XYZ file of C-alpha atoms in Angstrom:
720
model
C -33.946 -19.166 -10.194
C -34.446 -18.776 -13.966
C -31.872 -19.028 -16.735
C -28.346 -19.794 -15.568
C -26.103 -16.734 -15.511
C -22.688 -17.278 -17.068
C -19.733 -14.946 -16.524
C -17.923 -13.392 -19.475
C -19.273 -14.380 -22.848
C -20.770 -12.376 -25.728
C -22.209 -9.645 -23.502
C -18.718 -8.725 -22.309
C -17.350 -8.853 -25.851
C -20.143 -6.528 -26.985
C -19.538 -4.235 -24.017
C -15.862 -4.024 -24.933
C -16.679 -3.326 -28.590
C -19.167 -0.613 -27.595
C -16.628 1.012 -25.311
C -13.912 0.881 -27.963
C -16.339 2.339 -30.504
C -17.262 5.154 -28.124
C -13.668 6.175 -27.452
C -12.566 5.590 -31.053
C -10.852 2.546 -32.515
C -7.646 4.447 -33.252
C -7.343 5.899 -29.759
C -8.257 2.608 -28.110
C -5.745 0.643 -30.195
C -2.993 3.125 -29.422
C -3.741 2.988 -25.705
C -4.084 -0.780 -25.456
C -1.078 -1.710 -27.589
C 1.446 0.844 -26.300
C 4.202 -0.486 -24.046
C 2.550 0.524 -20.798
C 1.390 -1.575 -17.846
C -2.343 -2.147 -17.516
C -4.074 0.435 -15.320
C -6.610 -1.959 -13.816
C -5.927 -4.755 -11.319
C -2.533 -5.886 -10.022
C -2.714 -9.199 -11.916
C -0.743 -7.290 -14.492
C -0.088 -7.165 -18.207
C 1.563 -4.821 -20.661
C 4.967 -3.233 -20.397
C 7.878 -3.992 -22.656
C 6.388 -7.155 -24.168
C 3.481 -5.107 -25.498
C 0.316 -3.557 -24.164
C -1.838 -6.693 -24.292
C 0.836 -9.253 -23.374
C 1.746 -10.673 -19.965
C 5.125 -11.913 -18.714
C 4.444 -15.358 -20.173
C 4.089 -13.852 -23.643
C 0.359 -14.627 -23.777
C -1.572 -12.487 -26.278
C -4.136 -11.048 -26.157
C -3.988 -10.603 -22.396
C -6.745 -8.043 -21.936
C -10.139 -7.794 -20.236
C -13.066 -5.421 -19.948
C -11.477 -3.861 -16.835
C -8.519 -2.780 -18.960
C -10.839 -1.254 -21.537
C -12.900 0.497 -18.851
C -9.762 2.074 -17.376
C -8.622 3.249 -20.782
C -12.053 4.666 -21.584
C -11.754 6.948 -18.568
C -8.323 8.247 -19.512
C -9.159 8.810 -23.188
C -12.034 11.182 -22.399
C -11.724 14.765 -23.685
C -11.141 17.595 -21.242
C -13.967 18.832 -19.008
C -15.290 22.056 -20.616
C -14.247 25.050 -18.499
C -17.851 26.271 -18.576
C -18.719 23.402 -16.215
C -16.931 25.197 -13.404
C -19.398 28.083 -13.518
C -21.713 25.690 -11.650
C -21.589 25.399 -7.880
C -20.000 22.392 -6.241
C -23.436 21.308 -5.077
C -24.628 21.213 -8.679
C -21.655 18.999 -9.597
C -22.178 16.551 -6.740
C -23.699 13.595 -8.556
C -22.238 10.430 -10.013
C -22.611 11.982 -13.470
C -19.654 14.229 -12.653
C -17.346 11.221 -12.974
C -18.258 11.124 -16.681
C -17.688 14.810 -17.411
C -14.272 14.127 -18.908
C -10.620 14.495 -17.907
C -9.523 17.314 -15.647
C -7.276 19.648 -17.682
C -6.818 22.650 -15.422
C -5.856 23.219 -11.780
C -8.893 24.082 -9.649
C -9.125 26.217 -6.527
C -11.895 26.450 -3.933
C -11.521 29.463 -1.695
C -12.173 29.288 2.024
C -15.955 29.330 2.418
C -16.390 29.211 -1.357
C -19.099 27.241 -3.139
C -17.419 26.557 -6.489
C -14.162 25.604 -8.151
C -12.196 28.263 -10.011
C -9.811 27.287 -12.821
C -6.367 28.717 -11.978
C -2.901 28.537 -13.486
C -0.179 26.141 -12.369
C 2.020 28.816 -10.852
C -0.709 29.984 -8.490
C -1.701 26.441 -7.552
C 1.814 25.241 -6.707
C 2.744 28.416 -4.824
C -0.496 28.385 -2.839
C -0.104 24.726 -1.885
C 3.505 25.271 -0.823
C 2.510 28.284 1.265
C -0.199 26.349 3.072
C 2.072 23.413 3.915
C 4.932 25.704 4.910
C 2.599 27.383 7.399
C 1.447 24.062 8.882
C 3.079 21.894 11.547
C 4.116 18.732 9.621
C 2.795 16.555 12.439
C -0.661 17.989 11.742
C -0.664 16.799 8.115
C -0.985 13.514 6.280
C -0.001 12.166 2.861
C -2.304 9.526 1.285
C -1.770 7.675 -2.005
C -3.918 5.288 -4.002
C -2.418 2.322 -5.864
C -2.608 4.068 -9.247
C 0.633 6.028 -9.026
C 4.018 4.869 -10.296
C 6.885 3.637 -8.148
C 8.723 6.843 -9.002
C 5.923 9.146 -7.865
C 5.296 7.033 -4.766
C 8.942 7.154 -3.697
C 9.032 10.934 -4.120
C 5.736 11.206 -2.235
C 7.015 9.488 0.910
C 10.443 11.145 0.607
C 8.843 14.588 0.501
C 6.600 13.766 3.464
C 9.461 12.524 5.671
C 11.831 15.326 4.678
C 9.022 17.777 5.427
C 8.688 16.203 8.865
C 5.837 13.681 9.050
C 5.482 9.901 9.075
C 1.729 10.222 8.493
C 2.256 8.511 5.140
C -0.192 5.831 4.077
C -1.972 4.215 1.182
C -5.135 2.404 0.175
C -3.780 -1.024 1.235
C -4.920 -0.238 4.788
C -8.436 -0.501 3.371
C -7.743 -3.718 1.441
C -4.765 -6.107 1.827
C -2.766 -4.811 4.797
C -4.061 -7.832 6.728
C -2.344 -9.996 4.131
C 0.976 -8.232 4.663
C 0.698 -8.676 8.427
C -0.540 -12.281 8.318
C 2.158 -13.437 5.917
C 4.869 -11.622 7.881
C 4.087 -13.663 11.009
C 3.987 -16.981 9.146
C 6.555 -16.832 6.340
C 8.362 -13.557 7.042
C 7.266 -11.665 3.937
C 4.068 -9.891 2.963
C 3.541 -10.660 -0.721
C 2.819 -13.581 -3.061
C 5.218 -16.516 -2.976
C 4.559 -17.495 -6.598
C 5.081 -16.072 -10.064
C 2.545 -16.193 -12.885
C 4.194 -19.259 -14.446
C 3.514 -21.286 -11.287
C -0.207 -21.165 -12.049
C 0.337 -22.973 -15.355
C 1.161 -26.284 -13.614
C -0.777 -26.087 -10.376
C -3.125 -29.065 -9.998
C -5.298 -27.431 -7.319
C -6.175 -23.757 -6.906
C -8.146 -22.518 -3.914
C -10.048 -19.253 -4.523
C -11.021 -17.917 -1.110
C -13.111 -14.832 -0.359
C -12.683 -13.428 -3.855
C -14.718 -13.011 -7.029
C -12.156 -12.890 -9.849
C -14.855 -13.247 -12.500
C -15.690 -9.604 -11.744
C -12.485 -8.227 -10.257
C -9.605 -10.180 -11.874
C -11.048 -11.582 -15.112
C -7.680 -12.695 -16.519
C -7.192 -14.978 -13.507
C -10.262 -16.893 -14.696
C -8.229 -17.971 -17.735
C -5.764 -19.714 -15.390
C -8.590 -21.379 -13.457
C -10.133 -22.649 -16.691
C -6.749 -24.007 -17.830
C -6.277 -25.789 -14.493
C -9.608 -27.559 -14.924
C -8.843 -28.497 -18.526
C -5.606 -30.255 -17.586
C -7.422 -32.296 -14.954
C -6.816 -30.074 -11.948
C -9.240 -28.827 -9.325
C -10.536 -25.343 -8.528
C -12.040 -25.116 -5.044
C -13.972 -21.911 -4.419
C -14.657 -20.849 -0.833
C -17.104 -17.966 -0.817
C -20.390 -17.407 1.063
C -21.998 -16.222 -2.178
C -22.385 -18.627 -5.059
C -21.144 -16.267 -7.756
C -22.305 -17.298 -11.253
C -19.007 -16.243 -12.839
C -17.112 -18.674 -10.611
C -19.437 -21.528 -11.501
C -19.313 -21.061 -15.254
C -17.453 -18.486 -17.349
C -17.334 -17.990 -21.119
C -13.735 -16.875 -21.625
C -13.729 -14.337 -24.501
C -10.233 -15.314 -25.732
C -11.256 -18.992 -25.979
C -13.483 -19.829 -29.002
C -14.361 -23.253 -27.564
C -15.398 -21.719 -24.246
C -17.598 -19.202 -26.040
C -19.167 -21.770 -28.375
C -20.150 -24.196 -25.639
C -21.727 -21.448 -23.549
C -19.027 -21.241 -20.914
C -16.411 -23.332 -19.148
C -16.869 -24.957 -15.772
C -14.687 -23.076 -13.286
C -15.325 -24.400 -9.770
C -14.941 -28.133 -9.271
C -16.107 -27.626 -5.670
C -17.858 -24.684 -4.088
C -17.993 -24.240 -0.297
C -20.271 -21.551 1.141
C -19.369 -20.819 4.783
C -21.258 -18.227 6.765
C -19.809 -14.739 6.378
C -16.984 -14.243 8.876
C -16.525 -17.943 9.704
C -13.481 -18.609 7.513
C -11.133 -19.397 10.399
C -13.432 -22.186 11.566
C -13.486 -23.661 8.060
C -9.693 -23.381 7.606
C -9.153 -25.044 10.976
C -11.642 -27.746 10.036
C -9.755 -28.442 6.804
C -6.445 -28.560 8.700
C -7.965 -30.838 11.339
C -9.199 -33.200 8.629
C -5.809 -33.204 6.873
C -4.164 -34.289 10.127
C -6.797 -36.880 11.009
C -6.612 -38.374 7.509
C -2.820 -38.606 7.722
C -2.270 -36.283 4.759
C 0.172 -33.772 6.277
C 3.789 -33.496 5.093
C 5.726 -34.534 8.209
C 9.125 -34.122 6.552
C 8.419 -30.533 5.501
C 6.936 -29.676 8.886
C 9.907 -31.002 10.852
C 12.522 -29.612 8.485
C 11.159 -26.158 7.699
C 8.608 -24.995 10.292
C 8.179 -24.173 13.943
C 5.111 -23.908 16.173
C 3.534 -27.098 14.875
C 3.025 -28.808 18.241
C 0.946 -25.930 19.598
C -0.951 -25.767 16.303
C -1.719 -29.511 16.380
C -2.737 -29.410 20.054
C -5.169 -26.573 19.320
C -6.790 -28.575 16.512
C -6.943 -31.708 18.650
C -8.823 -29.785 21.336
C -11.247 -28.386 18.744
C -14.399 -30.456 18.336
C -16.063 -31.035 15.000
C -19.269 -29.639 16.480
C -17.515 -26.303 17.093
C -16.262 -26.234 13.520
C -19.526 -27.099 11.799
C -21.625 -24.927 14.106
C -19.432 -21.915 13.317
C -19.091 -22.262 9.538
C -22.278 -24.129 8.677
C -20.533 -26.769 6.554
C -20.863 -30.454 7.430
C -17.897 -32.508 8.629
C -18.167 -34.932 5.714
C -17.969 -32.095 3.191
C -14.913 -30.632 4.918
C -13.241 -34.051 4.950
C -14.002 -34.518 1.248
C -12.245 -31.252 0.384
C -9.353 -32.164 2.683
C -8.902 -35.400 0.705
C -8.889 -33.409 -2.534
C -6.188 -31.209 -1.050
C -4.310 -34.288 0.159
C -4.226 -35.687 -3.388
C -2.763 -32.492 -4.868
C 0.934 -32.173 -5.606
C 0.958 -28.457 -6.410
C -1.661 -26.339 -4.646
C -2.014 -22.560 -4.871
C -4.034 -20.588 -2.326
C -5.494 -17.361 -3.760
C -7.615 -15.003 -1.671
C -9.181 -11.577 -1.772
C -10.712 -8.995 0.505
C -13.360 -11.425 1.658
C -10.583 -12.636 3.948
C -8.960 -9.322 4.901
C -12.005 -7.104 5.528
C -12.659 -8.313 9.067
C -11.664 -7.370 12.597
C -9.824 -10.708 12.510
C -8.471 -10.324 8.965
C -4.838 -10.982 9.899
C -5.827 -14.226 11.619
C -7.787 -15.229 8.489
C -4.601 -14.946 6.430
C -2.593 -16.810 9.057
C -5.156 -19.626 8.890
C -4.672 -19.897 5.118
C -0.889 -19.956 5.534
C -1.204 -22.674 8.199
C -3.189 -24.857 5.805
C -0.601 -24.379 3.043
C 2.315 -25.156 5.370
C 0.605 -28.316 6.600
C 1.300 -29.987 3.261
C 4.494 -28.140 2.303
C 2.788 -26.009 -0.344
C 5.013 -22.984 0.246
C 8.588 -22.947 -0.993
C 8.155 -25.142 -4.074
C 7.449 -24.585 -7.737
C 3.851 -24.411 -8.961
C 2.504 -24.051 -5.422
C 2.189 -21.273 -2.885
C 0.304 -18.225 -1.673
C -1.335 -15.605 -3.911
C -3.132 -12.575 -2.464
C -5.342 -11.161 -5.231
C -4.549 -7.465 -4.945
C -6.671 -4.754 -6.502
C -5.174 -1.612 -8.025
C -2.395 -1.984 -10.564
C 0.475 -0.661 -8.427
C -0.831 -0.904 -4.880
C 1.858 -3.470 -4.073
C 4.593 -1.294 -5.563
C 3.448 1.721 -3.570
C 4.026 -0.289 -0.391
C 7.346 -1.680 -1.603
C 8.869 1.759 -2.122
C 7.799 3.099 1.275
C 4.385 4.786 1.155
C 3.554 3.613 4.658
C 3.875 5.069 8.147
C 6.671 2.778 9.345
C 9.699 1.826 7.259
C 11.953 -1.127 7.964
C 14.933 0.016 10.016
C 17.461 -0.962 7.346
C 15.544 0.915 4.635
C 15.204 4.007 6.817
C 18.935 3.953 7.621
C 19.824 3.641 3.931
C 17.514 6.538 3.040
C 19.018 8.776 5.699
C 22.535 7.913 4.560
C 21.703 8.408 0.877
C 20.147 11.837 1.370
C 21.985 13.147 4.414
C 18.704 13.652 6.246
C 17.458 12.615 9.667
C 13.845 11.643 9.262
C 11.188 11.843 12.008
C 11.091 8.908 14.405
C 7.542 9.184 15.744
C 5.050 6.510 14.696
C 2.873 7.722 11.843
C -0.855 7.238 11.501
C -2.363 4.558 9.264
C -5.170 5.568 6.891
C -8.024 5.265 9.386
C -5.775 6.764 12.065
C -5.272 9.872 9.931
C -9.003 10.347 9.461
C -9.763 9.793 13.132
C -7.090 12.382 13.934
C -8.751 14.752 11.462
C -12.126 14.148 13.088
C -10.529 15.048 16.425
C -9.234 18.353 15.018
C -5.608 17.213 14.840
C -5.034 17.525 11.050
C -4.749 20.879 9.281
C -3.596 19.874 5.788
C -3.457 16.771 3.594
C -2.174 15.664 0.194
C -4.324 13.002 -1.453
C -2.701 11.474 -4.540
C -5.249 9.589 -6.602
C -8.214 7.522 -5.481
C -11.358 8.546 -3.633
C -10.497 8.542 0.053
C -13.878 9.954 1.056
C -15.766 7.313 -0.910
C -13.570 4.444 0.292
C -13.884 5.257 3.993
C -16.347 3.444 6.299
C -19.203 5.323 7.931
C -19.978 7.944 5.294
C -21.057 10.476 7.918
C -17.724 10.070 9.702
C -15.836 10.322 6.391
C -17.596 13.580 5.532
C -17.007 15.022 8.994
C -13.323 14.025 9.116
C -12.483 15.259 5.623
C -14.383 18.505 6.190
C -12.322 19.223 9.291
C -9.063 19.407 7.290
C -8.423 23.095 6.599
C -6.423 22.608 3.384
C -6.636 19.689 0.973
C -4.468 19.159 -2.104
C -5.722 16.519 -4.563
C -3.767 15.048 -7.485
C -6.075 13.316 -9.959
C -6.824 12.486 -13.583
C -10.598 12.906 -13.245
C -13.044 14.342 -10.750
C -14.854 11.915 -8.454
C -17.276 12.097 -5.542
C -14.385 12.552 -3.127
C -13.633 15.922 -4.706
C -17.083 17.370 -3.964
C -17.979 15.737 -0.626
C -16.225 16.419 2.651
C -14.705 19.689 1.455
C -15.772 21.715 4.475
C -15.108 25.446 4.732
C -11.385 25.212 4.038
C -9.352 25.718 0.889
C -9.027 23.011 -1.749
C -6.693 22.711 -4.727
C -7.141 19.968 -7.318
C -4.287 19.373 -9.757
C -4.705 17.477 -13.067
C -2.116 14.747 -13.607
C -1.009 12.579 -16.495
C -2.313 9.055 -16.844
C 0.261 6.256 -16.894
C 0.575 6.149 -20.673
C 0.869 9.951 -20.805
C 3.879 10.228 -18.477
C 6.664 12.435 -19.838
C 9.279 9.822 -18.911
C 9.093 6.036 -18.411
C 7.694 4.774 -15.104
C 7.551 1.397 -13.343
C 4.833 -0.648 -11.645
C 4.749 -3.886 -9.617
C 2.198 -6.667 -10.091
C 0.788 -9.015 -7.444
C 3.370 -11.533 -8.689
C 6.248 -9.252 -7.576
C 6.964 -8.524 -11.246
C 8.191 -5.012 -12.072
C 7.138 -3.592 -15.454
C 8.419 -0.588 -17.373
C 5.832 1.732 -18.927
C 6.973 3.994 -21.753
C 4.418 6.779 -21.337
C 4.628 9.349 -24.104
C 1.033 9.542 -25.361
C -0.213 13.141 -25.482
C -3.936 13.725 -25.084
C -4.318 16.901 -23.001
C -2.298 20.120 -22.985
C -2.440 21.165 -19.321
C -1.708 18.066 -17.229
C 1.554 17.272 -15.438
C 3.171 14.115 -14.024
C 2.800 13.590 -10.294
C 6.590 13.486 -9.972
C 6.903 16.965 -11.492
C 4.296 18.336 -9.091
C 5.890 16.727 -6.024
C 9.347 17.984 -6.976
C 7.992 21.500 -7.509
C 6.443 21.364 -4.030
C 9.667 20.002 -2.567
C 11.741 22.790 -4.088
C 9.488 25.422 -2.540
C 8.885 23.718 0.811
C 12.506 22.689 1.461
C 14.659 25.064 -0.619
C 17.678 24.812 1.689
C 17.480 21.066 2.396
C 19.981 18.467 1.206
C 17.539 16.803 -1.213
C 17.822 18.071 -4.775
C 14.179 17.862 -5.802
C 14.926 19.467 -9.172
C 17.187 16.528 -10.019
C 14.506 14.064 -8.888
C 12.124 15.330 -11.531
C 14.067 12.920 -13.760
C 12.685 9.433 -13.208
C 15.963 7.641 -13.780
C 17.446 9.485 -10.791
C 14.488 8.354 -8.667
C 14.917 4.743 -9.776
C 18.616 4.861 -8.903
C 17.658 6.010 -5.406
C 15.064 3.247 -5.040
C 17.593 0.655 -6.191
C 20.051 1.930 -3.602
C 17.737 1.825 -0.593
C 14.992 -0.788 -1.199
C 16.131 -4.438 -0.898
C 15.390 -6.551 -3.970
C 14.960 -3.549 -6.284
C 18.576 -3.297 -7.434
C 17.665 -4.064 -11.073
C 15.470 -0.957 -11.178
C 18.480 1.350 -11.558
C 18.978 0.782 -15.291
C 15.630 -0.704 -16.322
C 15.024 2.170 -18.761
C 18.249 1.279 -20.583
C 18.241 -2.508 -20.265
C 14.466 -2.736 -20.884
C 14.653 -5.828 -18.676
C 11.602 -6.312 -16.491
C 12.148 -8.473 -13.423
C 10.846 -10.274 -10.367
C 11.853 -8.607 -7.119
C 14.621 -10.575 -5.457
C 13.926 -12.864 -2.489
C 10.144 -12.728 -2.977
C 9.195 -15.736 -5.121
C 9.678 -18.875 -3.006
C 10.608 -21.943 -5.022
C 12.654 -23.322 -2.136
C 11.636 -23.337 1.562
C 13.978 -20.509 2.586
C 11.790 -18.228 4.676
C 12.396 -14.602 5.619
C 11.750 -15.081 9.330
C 14.474 -14.556 11.934
C 15.043 -18.320 12.260
C 14.603 -19.085 8.562
C 11.583 -21.309 9.244
C 7.908 -20.863 8.526
C 5.764 -20.422 11.638
C 2.462 -22.111 12.390
C 0.186 -19.685 14.250
C -2.744 -20.652 16.479
C -5.842 -18.768 15.266
C -8.793 -18.712 17.707
C -12.259 -18.891 16.162
C -13.850 -15.451 16.632
C -17.240 -15.146 18.257
C -19.803 -14.108 15.652
C -23.173 -12.559 16.378
C -26.071 -14.818 15.384
C -29.010 -12.624 16.410
C -28.608 -10.416 13.327
C -27.578 -10.993 9.731
C -23.902 -10.687 8.828
C -23.521 -8.369 5.827
C -20.556 -8.096 3.473
C -20.020 -5.145 1.160
C -19.091 -6.270 -2.352
C -18.226 -4.854 -5.761
C -20.263 -5.358 -8.911
C -19.082 -6.626 -12.279
C -19.328 -3.117 -13.702
C -17.145 -1.257 -11.236
C -13.519 -0.819 -10.261
C -12.829 0.288 -6.695
C -15.206 3.234 -6.137
C -15.660 3.916 -9.870
C -19.046 2.733 -11.179
C -19.077 2.019 -14.916
C -22.432 0.205 -15.096
C -25.472 0.808 -12.887
C -26.632 -2.818 -13.008
C -24.703 -6.029 -12.339
C -24.980 -8.454 -15.250
C -23.496 -11.290 -13.155
C -26.108 -10.941 -10.415
C -29.324 -10.814 -12.398
C -28.930 -7.160 -13.409
C -29.343 -6.066 -9.809
C -29.141 -2.309 -9.210
C -26.709 -0.474 -6.979
C -29.086 -0.481 -3.998
C -29.812 -4.204 -3.950
C -29.448 -6.141 -0.715
C -28.810 -9.813 -1.476
C -30.485 -12.243 0.919
C -31.075 -15.947 1.342
C -34.685 -16.653 0.226
C -35.491 -18.331 3.565
C -34.250 -15.248 5.431
C -36.445 -13.107 3.204
C -39.443 -15.227 4.127
C -38.544 -15.010 7.808
C -38.391 -11.203 7.553
C -41.649 -11.149 5.630
C -40.191 -9.393 2.587
C -40.631 -10.301 -1.063
C -38.363 -10.097 -4.080
C -38.045 -6.498 -5.255
C -39.542 -5.037 -2.073
C -38.023 -1.868 -0.635
C -36.459 -2.463 2.766
C -34.170 -0.715 5.219
C -30.818 -2.196 6.247
C -29.909 -1.099 9.756
C -26.535 -1.465 11.487
C -25.037 0.020 14.628
C -23.497 2.705 12.399
C -26.193 3.691 9.944
C -29.222 2.942 7.859
C -29.853 2.685 4.126
C -32.770 1.881 1.892
C -32.354 -1.123 -0.385
C -34.204 -3.516 -2.660
C -34.576 -7.086 -1.379
C -32.980 -9.465 -3.871
C -32.822 -13.256 -3.548
C -29.368 -14.796 -3.929
C -27.599 -18.056 -3.194
C -26.177 -17.261 0.260
C -26.073 -19.208 3.543
C -28.803 -18.427 6.074
C -27.829 -15.432 8.176
C -25.695 -13.807 5.454
C -26.322 -10.736 3.299
C -24.510 -8.597 0.738
C -24.788 -4.986 -0.472
C -22.711 -2.877 -2.814
C -19.664 -0.839 -1.854
C -19.350 2.135 -1.605
C -23.084 2.797 -1.173
C -23.244 0.470 1.842
C -20.352 2.241 3.576
C -23.038 4.054 5.568
C -23.469 0.751 7.445
C -19.774 0.070 8.123
C -18.226 1.093 11.416
C -14.777 2.596 11.919
C -13.474 -0.241 14.096
C -10.320 -1.827 12.718
C -8.317 -5.025 12.995
C -5.868 -4.204 15.826
C -2.938 -5.590 13.844
C -3.570 -4.452 10.272
C -5.696 -1.377 11.062
C -8.118 -2.550 8.354
C -11.831 -1.773 8.762
C -14.395 -4.585 8.777
C -16.140 -4.013 5.449
C -17.331 -7.615 5.807
C -19.291 -9.334 8.623
C -21.309 -6.251 9.631
C -24.206 -7.104 11.964
C -27.412 -5.775 10.374
C -31.156 -6.199 10.554
C -33.732 -5.887 7.771
C -36.879 -3.827 8.117
C -39.732 -3.727 5.636
C -40.684 -0.183 4.618
C -44.309 0.852 4.860
C -45.750 2.917 2.038
């Protein structure tokens, strides 16, 4: 396969230096060292301990993802002359590098270009359109970029206006985690804090590629190995960055050409994770390695769980996942020898029709040895965007807990709608059916993130009025516009906020960002925009939106109504960042009705064998739908239209390395370049979002998450 590829290393250091040089050392230093939370993944750093410091005081805690995010925000304004071009002329990926948006834009009904307009016109026009629309025929969508303050105002405005069609990007990523953990341990987030990773002696990394998506987590994996612990990777693809990674902050790691990351690497067939998890649990029981005292004292449902595993044959397990019994038993023994095991997983587990059951299977395995509810052990969903967890915590979702809803109604003297709101895919399917007339989309690229690109275009086009809040233009602002009106409003980046804001990491840790950096002269905070809309939409209502333009007032409201967030009320004065109460589990006190953790029986799903099973994946040089680099340095510099295949499958299809092929699914078809990769037979990978044309709109019935993984496809050689 040629020279071994190593993650991290000098090439990433040089990339960072080049990026810093391009944006200017002074600007980059100011952005990276200011007391603001990192804008990249939810692993988290920054805040009041300093811009490149995490909650453990580790410095420098920074990665190329952080620098990439800053490089986007530090861009100069898009020249106004650009908007003399038609929207069709803008509609290429190059538009994402035009600069920062620094003026409100308006597309007239039937128009073919954006017109720069003033703020007064934009706000008044948006308010008029929503005032003239039945609230039940609207939806409010937020990415995970926004602050807790803006997110709380967003859902408050939506419900006061009259709709529960409030949702966020987690329905396309980790909602299956929230659902699967709720059924097993009664809560939907991580059970550990960052410090717990420092003494774990075994870390499972399941269905995730942190070398590309959470680079600072690699530092913890390296440290685990160096103190004699184990890192067991479970991933169909043998990712080079999980085998060996040259950690830039470690001179010894750089000098020796990289540190060994995975001590064991299991490669199950795509979509067969439940079979493997059940096989590991079966082996733990058969080897006598379960924690009987923990099970009897702190769990329920074990007898049914054990009976299900007893009835499961080893042939069923190995046939489904493709991993031999002896290998599964070897890993089970490794697990049985561990005293403090952490289970970390990513969207490789949640992006399935059975994603919730995948998460339940992980929780079952952790409970089997009492690895939840103790220090230095537990469950860690590896979430993506920097505040996606916080957005969910403060209520940007269609259904609120009854106690939270009651507190909100009491606090504001409002009776909110009681009908069940649509999830993210539900909103777009309603739009496609002609049931949505207006939408507010705060951050992100909803069009680009949605499965079945033709469906996404059709559904978004059918919405008569769309209001976008964004820092930069992306493909979602020029595709799916339809004939209706569009307004795009330029917003401040996190470190440009006029007042301090807060964010929540995947470790349930709430940071305070100072804001205050001024780069552009015509951008406004999301909170200011939402309050201006609220004042005009609901001028006679009981909610004083003018007062809520002050972030401290918003935080006081959050502290009053959201359990565990009480310390938020005076965080701007105390400067004391905190873990949300009753989240981190260092004792086995579960949030279920009976106070016990629940084992859940997870049937092995039937997987199609006649076709390949394809997973959409992200490259090293991208973040969500944003593409920073056109080739993937961790996968042999593959281009964006590569399809990664097992070499034996390539031979069976009669295609050679570098040959142009077509990938065909029940939903769509795309051209690709055949690329050999270390994958199990019957598995394939292609890049998101380009491969969204292949992904159907079916969702997990419990989490409403689309199956971006395990897509049945066939490969066809192209003639000519």
